């Protein structure tokens, strides 16, 4: 027995709900399911046909966002560990900056486990990068690689939730912060970014 593909209007409604939820939560993180439904131009009943409750909707937002973050992790192929970390940080910041409130919701305590599971591919990339950076002498070695990777994750979480995405130099601050945690001095970070200006400049322009 074959599974019937979702109707086109059903798929479009679901996508519209997710888009409306992102936009609505950006202005009111506590927006109710009714407000989100109205923003999507749908009835509450239609919304509940796609999501059981507000929590299910938020979890879906997290899962969809995680897919984008995981794809970004796969896109970074630099062999220099320092450049790879800087580029990864810049691209992740650009994505998070556009959906900062939704990203903050994904990182709050109520959703931390779901977020961690959804971001497993990205977390593996960070762990491998931390290990590689230590092995080639680019990153600090006073901490075990798993601890360094975890520290990078936690600092990135803080940067996303506490930094004003629209402030001047926000992307550069995010990148420099993670390079510092990895063990680079501020001078080394400046030299690296000066040698590769495209890493941060493209993110500042598009943020």
XYZ file of N, CA and C in Angstrom:
621
model
N 0.848 -1.199 0.000
C 0.000 0.000 0.000
C 0.881 1.246 0.000
N 0.657 2.135 -0.969
C 1.485 3.336 -1.056
C 0.915 4.448 -0.193
N 1.805 5.315 0.277
C 1.385 6.457 1.085
C 1.074 7.632 0.175
N -0.110 8.197 0.343
C -0.514 9.313 -0.499
C 0.315 10.557 -0.167
N 0.799 11.217 -1.208
C 1.580 12.444 -1.011
C 0.666 13.545 -0.489
N 1.192 14.432 0.358
C 0.375 15.533 0.882
C -0.139 16.414 -0.252
N -1.361 16.914 -0.118
C -1.909 17.832 -1.107
C -1.076 19.106 -1.149
N -1.046 19.723 -2.333
C -0.220 20.920 -2.505
C -0.632 22.030 -1.548
N -1.966 22.228 -1.375
C -2.397 23.303 -0.487
C -2.041 23.016 0.959
N -1.997 21.719 1.313
C -1.612 21.346 2.672
C -0.143 21.666 2.921
N 0.695 21.350 1.929
C 2.130 21.637 2.041
C 2.356 23.143 2.127
N 1.631 23.895 1.288
C 1.777 25.351 1.294
C 1.293 25.956 2.606
N 0.199 25.414 3.141
C -0.304 25.903 4.429
C 0.712 25.677 5.534
N 1.318 24.500 5.533
C 2.305 24.175 6.571
C 3.503 25.114 6.480
N 3.984 25.328 5.259
C 5.118 26.239 5.064
C 4.740 27.657 5.482
N 3.503 28.059 5.161
C 3.047 29.390 5.541
C 2.962 29.567 7.045
N 2.541 28.508 7.731
C 2.466 28.550 9.194
C 3.856 28.735 9.791
N 4.829 27.999 9.272
C 6.194 28.102 9.787
C 6.773 29.492 9.527
N 6.535 30.031 8.329
C 7.014 31.383 8.019
C 6.362 32.413 8.939
N 5.058 32.263 9.137
C 4.337 33.195 10.006
C 4.824 33.089 11.442
N 5.109 31.873 11.880
C 5.592 31.674 13.250
C 6.935 32.358 13.449
N 7.834 32.230 12.473
C 9.145 32.892 12.580
C 8.972 34.403 12.691
N 8.158 34.963 11.804
C 7.969 36.415 11.789
C 7.271 36.900 13.052
N 6.272 36.169 13.502
C 5.510 36.578 14.682
C 6.346 36.476 15.946
N 7.070 35.383 16.084
C 7.899 35.194 17.273
C 9.044 36.197 17.324
N 9.443 36.713 16.152
C 10.516 37.710 16.122
C 10.084 39.002 16.805
N 8.781 39.305 16.753
C 8.281 40.523 17.394
C 7.676 40.247 18.766
N 7.200 39.017 18.959
C 6.603 38.637 20.246
C 6.904 37.169 20.529
N 7.997 36.893 21.252
C 8.400 35.512 21.531
C 7.336 34.690 22.257
N 6.364 35.353 22.873
C 5.314 34.637 23.602
C 3.992 34.613 22.842
N 4.041 34.912 21.568
C 2.822 34.953 20.754
C 2.055 33.642 20.853
N 0.744 33.753 20.971
C -0.110 32.572 21.106
C -0.320 31.893 19.762
N -0.881 30.701 19.816
C -1.175 29.960 18.596
C -2.209 30.704 17.759
N -3.132 31.419 18.410
C -4.144 32.196 17.691
C -3.500 33.319 16.885
N -2.562 34.009 17.501
C -1.877 35.112 16.820
C -1.094 34.590 15.625
N -0.430 33.463 15.795
C 0.346 32.871 14.698
C -0.577 32.452 13.562
N -1.717 31.859 13.900
C -2.681 31.436 12.876
C -3.185 32.637 12.080
N -3.531 33.721 12.766
C -4.005 34.926 12.076
C -2.924 35.502 11.174
N -1.691 35.467 11.661
C -0.572 35.973 10.865
C -0.393 35.159 9.587
N -0.693 33.864 9.684
C -0.573 32.981 8.518
C -1.790 33.076 7.602
N -2.829 33.800 8.055
C -4.042 33.927 7.257
C -4.884 32.672 7.272
N -4.751 31.892 8.352
C -5.465 30.626 8.470
C -6.283 30.605 9.748
N -7.236 29.700 9.796
C -8.014 29.538 11.016
C -7.222 28.727 12.031
N -7.601 28.862 13.285
C -6.959 28.076 14.336
C -7.148 26.582 14.065
N -8.317 26.226 13.558
C -8.602 24.818 13.264
C -7.644 24.279 12.205
N -7.399 25.081 11.169
C -6.471 24.645 10.120
C -5.069 24.463 10.683
N -4.651 25.390 11.532
C -3.318 25.280 12.128
C -3.208 24.001 12.951
N -4.246 23.705 13.725
C -4.215 22.493 14.545
C -4.274 21.229 13.699
N -4.646 21.372 12.428
C -4.597 20.230 11.530
C -3.172 19.859 11.161
N -2.252 20.803 11.366
C -0.839 20.567 11.055
C 0.009 20.348 12.307
N -0.337 21.042 13.387
C 0.448 20.960 14.623
C -0.489 20.773 15.812
N -0.138 19.847 16.681
C -1.004 19.534 17.825
C -1.146 20.707 18.786
N -0.053 21.454 18.956
C -0.073 22.581 19.883
C 1.103 23.507 19.583
N 1.237 24.554 20.355
C 2.299 25.535 20.143
C 3.673 24.894 20.287
N 3.815 23.991 21.246
C 5.097 23.327 21.468
C 5.514 22.520 20.247
N 4.560 21.826 19.629
C 4.867 21.041 18.432
C 5.318 21.951 17.294
N 4.713 23.123 17.204
C 5.097 24.093 16.176
C 6.515 24.592 16.403
N 6.844 24.904 17.628
C 8.187 25.382 17.942
C 9.223 24.294 17.681
N 8.885 23.063 18.035
C 9.816 21.957 17.788
C 10.074 21.779 16.293
N 9.035 21.993 15.492
C 9.217 21.896 14.045
C 10.097 23.039 13.529
N 9.908 24.229 14.073
C 10.773 25.356 13.709
C 12.228 25.031 14.011
N 12.456 24.426 15.169
C 13.812 24.056 15.564
C 14.388 23.036 14.591
N 13.590 22.030 14.235
C 14.064 20.973 13.341
C 14.413 21.524 11.961
N 13.559 22.401 11.441
C 13.812 22.993 10.122
C 15.061 23.877 10.168
N 15.187 24.670 11.232
C 16.372 25.506 11.384
C 17.635 24.679 11.516
N 17.534 23.564 12.236
C 18.694 22.692 12.428
C 19.169 22.120 11.099
N 18.240 21.806 10.216
C 18.620 21.292 8.903
C 19.469 22.311 8.148
N 19.109 23.576 8.281
C 19.880 24.634 7.612
C 21.264 24.772 8.246
N 21.333 24.718 9.571
C 22.624 24.804 10.255
C 23.517 23.618 9.892
N 22.932 22.426 9.838
C 23.706 21.235 9.495
C 24.240 21.324 8.069
N 23.440 21.891 7.168
C 23.889 22.063 5.784
C 25.048 23.053 5.712
N 24.988 24.098 6.530
C 26.081 25.071 6.582
C 27.366 24.390 7.040
N 27.251 23.534 8.045
C 28.431 22.824 8.552
C 29.082 22.001 7.448
N 28.275 21.384 6.598
C 28.802 20.568 5.510
C 29.450 21.422 4.427
N 29.055 22.690 4.350
C 29.554 23.558 3.277
C 30.954 24.102 3.540
N 31.422 24.011 4.780
C 32.745 24.544 5.131
C 33.795 23.470 4.889
N 34.691 23.717 3.946
C 35.666 22.699 3.550
C 37.115 23.172 3.664
N 37.354 24.306 4.321
C 38.719 24.821 4.443
C 39.605 23.832 5.196
N 40.829 23.641 4.707
C 41.747 22.718 5.369
C 42.427 23.353 6.579
N 42.563 24.674 6.584
C 43.134 25.387 7.731
C 42.069 25.435 8.827
N 42.358 24.840 9.966
C 41.371 24.744 11.046
C 40.890 26.106 11.515
N 41.784 27.088 11.553
C 41.414 28.432 12.005
C 40.418 29.075 11.045
N 40.715 28.952 9.745
C 39.820 29.523 8.739
C 38.485 28.784 8.747
N 38.552 27.467 8.903
C 37.323 26.668 8.925
C 36.419 27.093 10.075
N 36.999 27.301 11.257
C 36.196 27.717 12.410
C 35.625 29.115 12.188
N 36.452 30.017 11.666
C 35.994 31.387 11.417
C 34.863 31.409 10.395
N 35.024 30.651 9.324
C 33.995 30.640 8.281
C 32.707 29.985 8.787
N 32.868 28.904 9.538
C 31.697 28.235 10.111
C 30.951 29.185 11.042
N 31.699 29.878 11.892
C 31.083 30.820 12.832
C 30.354 31.934 12.088
N 30.981 32.468 11.038
C 30.382 33.572 10.282
C 29.102 33.141 9.578
N 29.129 31.972 8.965
C 27.943 31.515 8.232
C 26.807 31.140 9.181
N 27.153 30.525 10.291
C 26.123 30.199 11.281
C 25.541 31.473 11.879
N 26.411 32.464 12.106
C 25.920 33.732 12.654
C 24.948 34.388 11.687
N 25.283 34.378 10.403
C 24.396 34.990 9.413
C 23.020 34.343 9.462
N 22.985 33.029 9.524
C 21.702 32.321 9.566
C 20.954 32.633 10.855
N 21.654 32.576 11.979
C 21.022 32.820 13.275
C 20.554 34.262 13.409
N 21.298 35.194 12.832
C 20.943 36.610 12.951
C 19.608 36.914 12.294
N 19.286 36.195 11.225
C 18.027 36.433 10.520
C 16.832 35.861 11.274
N 17.076 34.902 12.126
C 15.983 34.273 12.892
C 16.382 34.229 14.361
N 16.896 35.355 14.863
C 17.525 35.344 16.180
C 16.581 34.924 17.295
N 15.335 35.383 17.260
C 14.403 35.012 18.323
C 14.104 33.523 18.276
N 13.879 32.991 17.069
C 13.631 31.558 16.946
C 14.852 30.764 17.393
N 16.041 31.273 17.070
C 17.263 30.601 17.502
C 17.379 30.619 19.018
N 17.014 31.740 19.625
C 17.060 31.834 21.083
C 16.075 30.864 21.726
N 14.889 30.723 21.124
C 13.918 29.758 21.633
C 14.487 28.348 21.559
N 15.181 28.050 20.473
C 15.763 26.722 20.301
C 16.827 26.432 21.346
N 17.445 27.486 21.855
C 18.537 27.309 22.801
C 18.108 27.441 24.254
N 16.805 27.695 24.499
C 16.401 27.814 25.897
C 16.331 26.431 26.541
N 16.234 26.418 27.857
C 16.324 25.161 28.598
C 15.217 24.177 28.232
N 14.040 24.685 27.867
C 12.913 23.805 27.564
C 13.137 22.985 26.294
N 14.007 23.472 25.410
C 14.201 22.795 24.129
C 15.637 22.339 23.904
N 16.452 22.430 24.918
C 17.881 22.187 24.727
C 18.171 20.765 24.239
N 17.454 19.755 24.747
C 17.729 18.384 24.330
C 17.281 18.143 22.898
N 16.106 18.642 22.549
C 15.618 18.493 21.173
C 16.562 19.194 20.204
N 17.021 20.372 20.589
C 17.952 21.122 19.751
C 19.269 20.372 19.585
N 19.776 19.825 20.683
C 21.040 19.080 20.636
C 20.929 17.882 19.700
N 19.803 17.184 19.767
C 19.604 16.020 18.897
C 19.503 16.445 17.433
N 18.748 17.513 17.178
C 18.550 17.976 15.805
C 19.847 18.492 15.186
N 20.724 19.033 16.040
C 21.991 19.598 15.561
C 23.156 18.618 15.655
N 22.865 17.343 15.777
C 23.926 16.339 15.926
C 24.978 16.415 14.813
N 24.605 16.554 13.538
C 25.632 16.660 12.492
C 26.539 17.874 12.676
N 25.962 19.021 13.025
C 26.767 20.221 13.277
C 27.690 20.006 14.464
N 27.192 19.388 15.511
C 28.006 19.161 16.704
C 29.164 18.216 16.394
N 28.923 17.249 15.526
C 30.018 16.352 15.121
C 31.073 17.125 14.332
N 30.635 18.061 13.510
C 31.574 18.888 12.747
C 32.441 19.720 13.681
N 31.819 20.334 14.683
C 32.567 21.149 15.646
C 33.551 20.284 16.424
N 33.123 19.092 16.824
C 34.001 18.187 17.575
C 35.205 17.776 16.731
N 34.956 17.452 15.465
C 36.046 17.054 14.575
C 36.988 18.224 14.317
N 36.430 19.415 14.192
C 37.248 20.608 13.956
C 38.114 20.923 15.166
N 37.557 20.784 16.358
C 38.333 21.022 17.578
C 39.492 20.037 17.674
N 39.214 18.793 17.365
C 40.255 17.764 17.416
C 41.336 18.024 16.372
N 40.913 18.362 15.160
C 41.869 18.639 14.086
C 42.716 19.858 14.401
N 42.084 20.899 14.944
C 42.818 22.110 15.280
C 43.866 21.882 16.349
N 43.566 21.012 17.290
C 44.554 20.678 18.321
C 45.698 19.866 17.727
N 45.356 18.940 16.859
C 46.386 18.074 16.276
C 47.352 18.842 15.379
N 46.847 19.880 14.682
C 47.751 20.627 13.794
C 48.356 21.859 14.470
N 48.076 22.030 15.761
C 48.681 23.115 16.518
C 47.989 24.458 16.394
N 46.818 24.494 15.769
C 46.108 25.762 15.582
C 45.336 26.195 16.822
N 44.828 25.214 17.586
C 43.979 25.517 18.731
C 44.655 25.155 20.049
N 44.148 25.689 21.097
C 44.660 25.434 22.445
C 44.602 23.936 22.763
N 45.572 23.480 23.546
C 45.626 22.062 23.901
C 45.576 21.841 25.409
N 45.247 22.900 26.154
C 45.164 22.739 27.603
C 43.852 22.088 28.030
N 42.945 21.880 27.059
C 41.669 21.221 27.322
C 41.526 20.026 26.394
N 40.874 18.962 26.833
C 40.598 17.842 25.930
C 39.724 18.331 24.772
N 39.873 17.730 23.614
C 39.119 18.164 22.437
C 37.602 18.179 22.665
N 37.024 17.159 23.313
C 35.571 17.199 23.546
C 35.153 18.385 24.416
N 35.997 18.730 25.390
C 35.694 19.871 26.258
C 35.778 21.174 25.480
N 36.789 21.292 24.623
C 36.925 22.493 23.803
C 35.727 22.641 22.870
N 35.310 21.541 22.260
C 34.155 21.586 21.363
C 32.905 22.029 22.112
N 32.736 21.492 23.318
C 31.576 21.859 24.127
C 31.629 23.339 24.515
N 32.821 23.824 24.816
C 32.991 25.230 25.180
C 32.646 26.133 23.997
N 33.078 25.741 22.811
C 32.752 26.504 21.604
C 31.237 26.554 21.413
N 30.578 25.411 21.617
C 29.116 25.358 21.492
C 28.437 26.301 22.479
N 28.873 26.249 23.726
C 28.221 27.046 24.770
C 28.423 28.544 24.548
N 29.628 28.914 24.118
C 29.889 30.330 23.860
C 29.075 30.797 22.654
N 28.984 29.950 21.627
C 28.173 30.294 20.456
C 26.719 30.498 20.871
N 26.247 29.657 21.750
C 24.875 29.781 22.261
C 24.670 31.137 22.945
N 25.632 31.535 23.750
C 25.531 32.815 24.449
C 25.566 33.983 23.471
N 26.447 33.899 22.486
C 26.568 34.977 21.501
C 25.255 35.158 20.742
N 24.639 34.047 20.335
C 23.389 34.128 19.577
C 22.276 34.756 20.400
N 22.199 34.377 21.662
C 21.082 34.832 22.493
C 21.294 36.213 23.107
N 22.556 36.681 23.193
C 22.820 37.939 23.898
C 23.291 39.088 23.011
N 23.705 38.803 21.795
C 24.254 39.860 20.936
C 23.173 40.448 20.035
N 23.161 41.763 19.917
C 22.220 42.435 19.024
C 22.651 42.173 17.586
N 21.840 41.424 16.867
C 22.201 41.030 15.509
C 22.350 42.210 14.566
N 21.711 43.334 14.899
C 21.733 44.490 14.008
C 22.804 45.514 14.380
N 23.566 45.242 15.413
C 24.610 46.178 15.810
C 25.793 46.087 14.854
N 26.485 47.196 14.692
C 27.633 47.230 13.791
C 28.715 46.277 14.283
N 29.240 45.485 13.358
C 30.322 44.580 13.706
C 29.899 43.330 14.446
N 28.594 43.019 14.456
C 28.111 41.861 15.215
C 28.708 40.554 14.706
N 28.769 40.402 13.390
C 29.320 39.170 12.828
C 30.793 39.018 13.197
N 31.544 40.118 13.098
C 32.958 40.073 13.456
C 33.159 39.723 14.913
N 32.306 40.269 15.767
C 32.391 39.965 17.194
C 32.140 38.487 17.443
N 31.143 37.929 16.765
C 30.825 36.511 16.934
C 32.004 35.636 16.518
N 32.595 35.955 15.380
C 33.719 35.164 14.874
C 34.933 35.293 15.786
N 35.271 36.507 16.183
C 36.433 36.727 17.047
C 36.259 36.047 18.409
N 35.045 36.034 18.910
C 34.797 35.399 20.202
C 35.098 33.909 20.144
N 34.649 33.242 19.098
C 34.889 31.802 18.993
C 36.356 31.494 18.702
N 37.011 32.339 17.917
C 38.445 32.142 17.685
C 39.218 32.295 18.988
N 38.800 33.239 19.817
C 39.446 33.438 21.116
C 39.274 32.215 22.003
N 38.074 31.656 22.026
C 37.820 30.460 22.828
C 38.676 29.300 22.336
N 38.904 29.246 21.020
C 39.715 28.168 20.454
C 41.195 28.328 20.774
N 41.580 29.531 21.246
C 42.961 29.716 21.666
C 43.740 30.776 20.920
N 43.118 31.443 19.956
C 43.826 32.497 19.232
C 43.806 33.791 20.041
N 44.899 34.536 19.981
C 44.928 35.851 20.621
C 44.147 36.825 19.749
N 43.856 38.007 20.302
C 43.105 38.970 19.493
C 43.908 39.427 18.291
N 45.232 39.487 18.442
C 46.075 39.876 17.310
C 46.044 38.793 16.224
N 46.119 37.535 16.648
C 46.078 36.436 15.679
C 44.733 36.404 14.951
N 43.660 36.663 15.683
C 42.333 36.690 15.064
C 42.240 37.832 14.056
N 42.757 39.003 14.428
C 42.743 40.147 13.517
C 43.545 39.857 12.252
N 44.717 39.261 12.421
C 45.565 38.944 11.271
C 44.880 37.937 10.349
N 44.231 36.951 10.946
C 43.544 35.925 10.159
C 42.402 36.537 9.347
N 41.608 37.370 9.991
C 40.463 37.966 9.305
C 40.888 39.033 8.302
N 42.019 39.701 8.580
C 42.541 40.677 7.620
C 43.027 39.971 6.356
N 43.573 38.775 6.534
C 44.067 38.002 5.394
C 42.926 37.359 4.607
N 41.782 37.208 5.262
C 40.616 36.587 4.614
C 39.376 37.445 4.889
N 39.348 38.659 4.352
C 38.262 39.603 4.670
C 36.877 39.131 4.254
N 36.825 38.225 3.280
C 35.521 37.749 2.810
C 34.751 36.995 3.885
N 35.450 36.445 4.864
C 34.790 35.638 5.892
C 33.747 36.444 6.646
N 34.125 37.638 7.075
C 33.215 38.456 7.881
C 32.476 39.490 7.050
N 33.157 40.095 6.083
C 32.549 41.199 5.335
C 31.253 40.797 4.657
N 31.210 39.611 4.072
C 29.998 39.181 3.376
C 28.844 39.005 4.342
N 29.151 38.599 5.573
C 28.097 38.404 6.565
C 27.596 39.736 7.103
N 28.493 40.716 7.263
C 28.086 42.031 7.761
C 27.158 42.712 6.760
N 27.466 42.551 5.480
C 26.670 43.201 4.441
C 25.273 42.606 4.384
N 25.183 41.259 4.534
C 23.893 40.602 4.355
C 23.103 40.454 5.631
N 23.726 40.758 6.785
C 23.007 40.570 8.045
C 21.928 41.611 8.227
